[in-house]
Amino acid sequence: MSVMKPKRPVGIIGYGAYVPRFRIRAEEIARVWGGAEDGLPIEEKAVPGLDEDTVTMSIEAARNALARAGIDAKQLRAVWVGSESHPYAVKPSSTIVAEAIGAAGSILAGDWEFACKAGTEALQAAIALVGSEMAEYAMAIGMDTAQGRPGDALEYTAGAGGAAYIVGPAENSLAILEASYSYVTDTPDFFRKQHMHYPEHGNRFTGEPAYFDHVLHGARGLLDGMGLQPSDFAYAIFHQPNVKFPQTVAKKLGFTKEQIAVGMLTNKIGNTYSGAAMIGTTAVLDIAKPGDRILICSFGSGAGSDAFSFIVTEKILERRNKATKTMGYVQRREEIDYALYARYRGKLVMN
Amino acid sequence: MNLALNWRLRDQRYRLEGTVCNHCGAKYFPPRQVCTDCKSTELTPHEFDGHGEIYSFTTVRQAPLGHEGNIPYIVGIIKLDEGPLVEAQLTDVNPDDVKIGQRVEMVTRKLREYGEEGMVVYGYKFRPVTDER
Amino acid sequence: MRDVSVVGIGQTKVKEHWDKSLRELAVEAILNAMKDGRVDHADALYIGNMLSGELTAQENLGALIADEAGLRGIEAMKVESACGSGGSAIRAGYLAVASGAYDVVIVAGAEKLTESSNCYTTASLAMAADADYEGIHGISFVALNALLMRRYMHEFDLVPEDFAMFSINAHANAANNPYAMFQSPITLDHYKRARPVAEPISVMDSAPVGDGAAALILMPTERLNGNRDRAIKIAASAVATDSLSLHARRDPLWLTAVELSAKKAYAQAGVTPRDIDLFEVHDAFSIMSAMSLEAAGFAGRGRGVYFARDNDISPKGKLPLSTMGGLKARGHPVGATGVYQAVEAVTQLRGEAGKNQVMDARVAMTQSLGGVAANAVTHIFTN
């Protein structure tokens, strides 16, 4: 199947990241659950404060994106939040974010869910909305405060954070879209039923048949369809549920450690689920040079992968300094212990 | 649950929208219908920038209903750069690190929830300004 | 307008009255006042109360209490201005008599704060502040006063201990008042070791939560009955308001409503602050005592604490404050407090204050504040 290109060229007009300031070290989780025998999957992860959730975090990322884009919020025709930790099951986070940033009115604002690729699926849709000329600007956000079951392997990595992107016409872009590709199958590697608090997962089933199969299909689908090699890219950002998976898939595809280094944040902020590939990309955009080609390849359990190729333009230079950089958020840290973490994450029985 | 009441306040809560007196220029947050200075009723919306400094603060240890889950939390009076004082919680800061005169900026956070099943009320809080760009 | 006098007073002890309902407390105080004033009927009842609806699901107190007190049929209404409801009820009663409308008016104040959980009561008390712009942020009433105290300390270079004398004085006086909630004195050490509620305010800076009721019988001075010799004149009754919220004030450290209300009262009574022999100040928090002294003209801005430190505020002193314990130690059943202050002022002016008697007391001032002095009701009494 061929790659996808919109009718008119589009790109990223502005972008913004957000990570909460609290951190818990994987070592500290291991202290409580005794899970350090096989080594720890990451160093530490970000924890949202009591007054934060996917909505508040999206609002800050969106404001950062608007600051860089330099457009009026009222010009947006869509604000789409992709997450697996929307505060409401019914009432879109997107409506609240849209209202908060001053974009409410003539706008689309439904929520997206596709595990860790909800944000990039929203990005595909934003590209389509703008690329079809239905709208001049659309915003896609990938943001999560996903829960990990206490003591489970995923508790070590389930972090919080994400990013917002504003898509607009290529002429105004700091990074122009070349093409995108998406690959999806029904693969039950990781899921959460409607009223359950914590997700279920298939342990090792989440590896080869899920993450690797879909990321490889996604990336190869894009690269082959565009006739490009890994060496044509300055940077590659893969979905990063831990440190090992993206390193392994990068190697399989032929990308080097240097190409993926900047976009790898999981070790310091955890797996930000719908935010992961999105915020890995903002870290790259914060330092990329005009002319750099960037590959983004997300993965969402269920399962699927979205792949994009962007080329950075001159406009990045004046725009990226207009809001807090990704590393500014990553380096802003306040360490907490498991007790405070359990309190902040609502794991204490209060009723 | 006060759905309508909280909804009516969204412009104030999300974007610090107050009023400016077209007659004498005085700015108000919250919005007013009558200018305190010149008594004019010609006031129009004005969105405040959200930057200011701490005028005073305290730590709440005995919370009113609806806020018990958040203790201890810091509340403060902030003097906005444009003039008005506004009361709000301070966030992303420890009580020991707060000082009168500290520069702050507005962020949108959860103010409260009406129970597990009820509405989430979002609104303004203030945090110390960080200069990392 | 006619002159008005207080001919009878009544009060219950302030405490956690687990075994008495709101109506029982109110009736007890009213019957005591009627007995003291030697009246067996009344033309109208004004009852001050803040939270009967919130905490006991009961409004329409005027009709309820009038009936329960054996006065079914008379004019009656509840008067509310948050913690100043008692003062406002006196104002309503005063106007009813001064205007010539009625000759025998009962003013009561009653409150039960112990009916509900801490969180709920804290939330209810915060209704004295702006719900949409102060309450929603979880700013409790204590926190509001703490914000003022911290700023005040910052501007005038003070530490919390500088405020201790207000509470120490109040507790010392309460020890001699059988109706007071607290019956033992406190020391500076107690003050310093007190648990913080909202820094810099500690439990030793704040009035306690309790239940109680108090009542007055008002009659026109020119038509007193046989109770003439124990009647005390109301020389002034004055009310002023300020913005409800702190943030709307030009100078949050100045209680404008206190200033306006006090000035009007002094003018009406033909006195100056120097003529005041005792001041039942609204000492819900020690910061309020300091700021009230300033706005009422006893001390310059920022000098309230120094005034109390440099002048004796005990019953033997230059300006006795909270002579029967004040809000801090006699207690603060919010809607009733303003009436307790009047009962105590009258007791002093009758010479019946026992160990707390202010010698040669002639002119007593009471001040009841609603919210953070969003509403200020000042009365001056003379014998």
CSV table of C-alpha atoms in Angstrom, one decimal, chain A residues 26-219:
chain,number,residue,atom,x,y,z
A,26,ALA,CA,12.4,3.0,39.5
A,27,GLU,CA,14.7,2.0,42.4
A,28,GLU,CA,12.1,3.4,44.8
A,29,ILE,CA,9.3,1.3,43.3
A,30,ALA,CA,11.6,-1.7,43.4
A,31,ARG,CA,12.2,-1.0,47.1
A,32,VAL,CA,8.5,-1.5,47.7
A,33,TRP,CA,7.9,-4.4,45.4
A,34,GLY,CA,11.3,-6.0,45.2
A,35,GLY,CA,11.4,-6.1,41.5
A,36,ALA,CA,15.0,-5.2,40.7
A,37,GLU,CA,16.4,-8.6,40.0
A,38,ASP,CA,16.3,-8.3,36.2
A,39,GLY,CA,17.6,-4.8,36.3
A,40,LEU,CA,15.3,-1.7,36.0
A,41,PRO,CA,13.7,-0.8,32.7
A,42,ILE,CA,14.2,3.0,33.2
A,43,GLU,CA,15.8,5.3,35.7
A,44,GLU,CA,12.8,7.4,36.8
A,45,LYS,CA,9.4,8.5,35.7
A,46,ALA,CA,7.3,11.7,35.9
A,47,VAL,CA,4.3,11.8,38.2
A,48,PRO,CA,1.4,14.3,37.9
A,49,GLY,CA,0.6,16.4,40.9
A,50,LEU,CA,-2.8,16.4,42.7
A,51,ASP,CA,-4.1,19.3,40.6
A,52,GLU,CA,-3.0,17.9,37.2
A,53,ASP,CA,-4.6,15.6,34.7
A,54,THR,CA,-4.5,15.0,30.9
A,55,VAL,CA,-6.6,18.1,30.4
A,56,THR,CA,-4.5,20.5,32.4
A,57,MET,CA,-1.3,19.2,30.9
A,58,SER,CA,-2.7,19.4,27.4
A,59,ILE,CA,-3.7,23.0,28.0
A,60,GLU,CA,-0.1,24.0,28.9
A,61,ALA,CA,1.3,22.1,25.9
A,62,ALA,CA,-1.3,23.7,23.7
A,63,ARG,CA,-0.4,27.2,24.9
A,64,ASN,CA,3.2,26.5,24.2
A,65,ALA,CA,2.3,25.4,20.7
A,66,LEU,CA,0.3,28.5,20.1
A,67,ALA,CA,3.2,30.7,21.4
A,68,ARG,CA,5.5,29.1,18.8
A,69,ALA,CA,2.9,29.1,16.0
A,70,GLY,CA,2.1,32.8,16.5
A,71,ILE,CA,-1.5,32.3,15.4
A,72,ASP,CA,-4.7,33.3,17.1
A,73,ALA,CA,-6.4,30.3,18.8
A,74,LYS,CA,-9.6,31.3,17.1
A,75,GLN,CA,-8.0,30.2,13.8
A,76,LEU,CA,-7.9,26.5,14.9
A,77,ARG,CA,-10.7,24.4,13.4
A,78,ALA,CA,-9.9,21.3,15.5
A,79,VAL,CA,-8.4,20.6,18.9
A,80,TRP,CA,-8.0,16.9,19.2
A,81,VAL,CA,-6.6,15.2,22.4
A,82,GLY,CA,-5.4,11.7,22.1
A,83,SER,CA,-5.0,9.8,25.4
A,84,GLU,CA,-5.8,6.7,27.4
A,85,SER,CA,-6.3,8.7,30.6
A,86,HIS,CA,-9.0,11.2,29.6
A,87,PRO,CA,-10.7,12.4,32.9
A,88,TYR,CA,-14.1,11.7,31.5
A,89,ALA,CA,-15.3,8.6,29.6
A,90,VAL,CA,-18.0,10.8,28.1
A,91,LYS,CA,-17.2,14.6,27.7
A,92,PRO,CA,-14.2,15.2,25.6
A,93,SER,CA,-11.0,16.5,27.1
A,94,SER,CA,-10.7,18.3,23.8
A,95,THR,CA,-13.7,20.6,24.5
A,96,ILE,CA,-12.2,21.8,27.7
A,97,VAL,CA,-8.8,22.4,26.2
A,98,ALA,CA,-10.3,24.2,23.3
A,99,GLU,CA,-12.3,26.5,25.6
A,100,ALA,CA,-9.3,27.1,27.9
A,101,ILE,CA,-7.0,28.2,25.0
A,102,GLY,CA,-9.7,30.5,23.5
A,103,ALA,CA,-10.4,28.3,20.5
A,104,ALA,CA,-14.0,27.3,21.3
A,105,GLY,CA,-16.7,28.1,18.8
A,106,SER,CA,-16.4,27.0,15.1
A,107,ILE,CA,-14.3,23.9,15.9
A,108,LEU,CA,-14.1,20.2,16.1
A,109,ALA,CA,-13.1,18.7,19.5
A,110,GLY,CA,-13.7,15.0,19.9
A,111,ASP,CA,-11.3,12.8,21.9
A,112,TRP,CA,-9.1,10.1,20.5
A,113,GLU,CA,-8.1,6.8,21.9
A,114,PHE,CA,-5.7,4.2,20.6
A,115,ALA,CA,-3.4,3.4,23.5
A,116,CYS,CA,-0.1,5.0,22.9
A,117,LYS,CA,-0.8,6.2,19.4
A,118,ALA,CA,-3.9,8.2,20.1
A,119,GLY,CA,-1.9,11.4,19.7
A,120,THR,CA,-0.4,10.5,16.4
A,121,GLU,CA,-3.7,9.2,15.1
A,122,ALA,CA,-5.1,12.7,15.9
A,123,LEU,CA,-2.0,14.1,14.1
A,124,GLN,CA,-2.9,12.1,11.0
A,125,ALA,CA,-6.5,13.5,11.2
A,126,ALA,CA,-5.2,17.1,11.6
A,127,ILE,CA,-3.0,16.6,8.5
A,128,ALA,CA,-6.0,15.4,6.6
A,129,LEU,CA,-8.2,18.3,7.8
A,130,VAL,CA,-5.7,20.9,6.8
A,131,GLY,CA,-4.4,19.0,3.8
A,132,SER,CA,-7.9,18.7,2.3
A,133,GLU,CA,-8.3,22.5,2.7
A,134,MET,CA,-11.2,22.0,5.1
A,135,ALA,CA,-9.2,24.1,7.6
A,136,GLU,CA,-6.1,26.3,7.8
A,137,TYR,CA,-5.0,25.1,11.2
A,138,ALA,CA,-5.7,22.1,13.4
A,139,MET,CA,-4.2,21.0,16.7
A,140,ALA,CA,-3.4,17.4,17.7
A,141,ILE,CA,-2.3,16.6,21.2
A,142,GLY,CA,-0.9,13.3,22.6
A,143,MET,CA,-1.0,13.4,26.5
A,144,ASP,CA,-1.3,10.9,29.2
A,145,THR,CA,-1.2,10.3,33.0
A,146,ALA,CA,-1.6,6.5,32.5
A,147,GLN,CA,-1.9,4.2,35.5
A,148,GLY,CA,0.2,1.2,36.2
A,149,ARG,CA,-1.1,-1.6,38.5
A,150,PRO,CA,0.9,-1.5,41.8
A,151,GLY,CA,3.7,-4.1,41.6
A,152,ASP,CA,3.2,-4.8,38.0
A,153,ALA,CA,6.0,-4.5,35.5
A,154,LEU,CA,4.3,-1.5,33.9
A,155,GLU,CA,4.2,0.4,37.1
A,156,TYR,CA,7.9,1.0,36.8
A,157,THR,CA,7.4,2.8,33.5
A,158,ALA,CA,3.9,4.4,33.3
A,159,GLY,CA,4.8,8.1,33.3
A,160,ALA,CA,3.1,11.3,32.5
A,161,GLY,CA,3.6,13.9,29.8
A,162,GLY,CA,3.1,14.7,26.1
A,163,ALA,CA,2.9,17.3,23.5
A,164,ALA,CA,0.7,19.4,21.2
A,165,TYR,CA,1.2,20.1,17.5
A,166,ILE,CA,-0.5,22.7,15.3
A,167,VAL,CA,-0.7,21.7,11.7
A,168,GLY,CA,-1.0,24.3,9.0
A,169,PRO,CA,-0.1,25.1,5.4
A,170,ALA,CA,3.5,24.2,4.4
A,171,GLU,CA,4.4,27.8,3.6
A,172,ASN,CA,4.0,28.7,7.3
A,173,SER,CA,5.6,25.5,8.7
A,174,LEU,CA,8.7,24.9,10.8
A,175,ALA,CA,8.7,21.3,9.6
A,176,ILE,CA,7.0,20.2,6.4
A,177,LEU,CA,5.3,16.8,6.1
A,178,GLU,CA,6.6,14.7,3.2
A,179,ALA,CA,4.3,11.7,3.7
A,180,SER,CA,2.7,9.5,6.3
A,181,TYR,CA,1.6,5.9,6.7
A,182,SER,CA,-0.4,4.0,9.2
A,183,TYR,CA,-0.6,0.3,9.9
A,184,VAL,CA,-3.3,-1.4,12.1
A,185,THR,CA,-4.4,-4.9,13.0
A,186,ASP,CA,-6.6,-6.3,15.8
A,187,THR,CA,-3.9,-7.4,18.3
A,188,PRO,CA,-4.9,-7.7,21.9
A,189,ASP,CA,-1.5,-7.1,23.5
A,190,PHE,CA,-2.6,-4.5,26.1
A,191,PHE,CA,-6.1,-3.1,26.9
A,192,ARG,CA,-8.3,-1.7,29.6
A,193,LYS,CA,-12.0,-2.4,29.9
A,194,GLN,CA,-14.4,0.5,30.4
A,195,HIS,CA,-14.8,0.6,34.2
A,196,MET,CA,-11.4,-0.9,35.2
A,197,HIS,CA,-8.8,1.3,36.8
A,198,TYR,CA,-5.7,-0.6,35.6
A,199,PRO,CA,-4.9,-2.1,32.2
A,200,GLU,CA,-4.2,-5.7,31.4
A,201,HIS,CA,-1.3,-6.8,29.2
A,202,GLY,CA,0.1,-10.0,27.7
A,203,ASN,CA,3.6,-9.7,29.1
A,204,ARG,CA,6.0,-11.0,26.4
A,205,PHE,CA,3.1,-11.0,23.9
A,206,THR,CA,3.4,-7.2,23.9
A,207,GLY,CA,6.8,-7.5,22.3
A,208,GLU,CA,7.3,-9.3,19.0
A,209,PRO,CA,3.7,-9.7,17.7
A,210,ALA,CA,2.7,-6.2,19.0
A,211,TYR,CA,5.3,-3.5,19.3
A,212,PHE,CA,7.9,-4.9,16.9
A,213,ASP,CA,5.6,-6.2,14.3
A,214,HIS,CA,3.6,-3.0,14.0
A,215,VAL,CA,6.5,-0.5,14.3
A,216,LEU,CA,8.5,-2.4,11.7
A,217,HIS,CA,5.4,-2.4,9.4
A,218,GLY,CA,4.9,1.2,10.0
A,219,ALA,CA,8.4,2.3,9.5
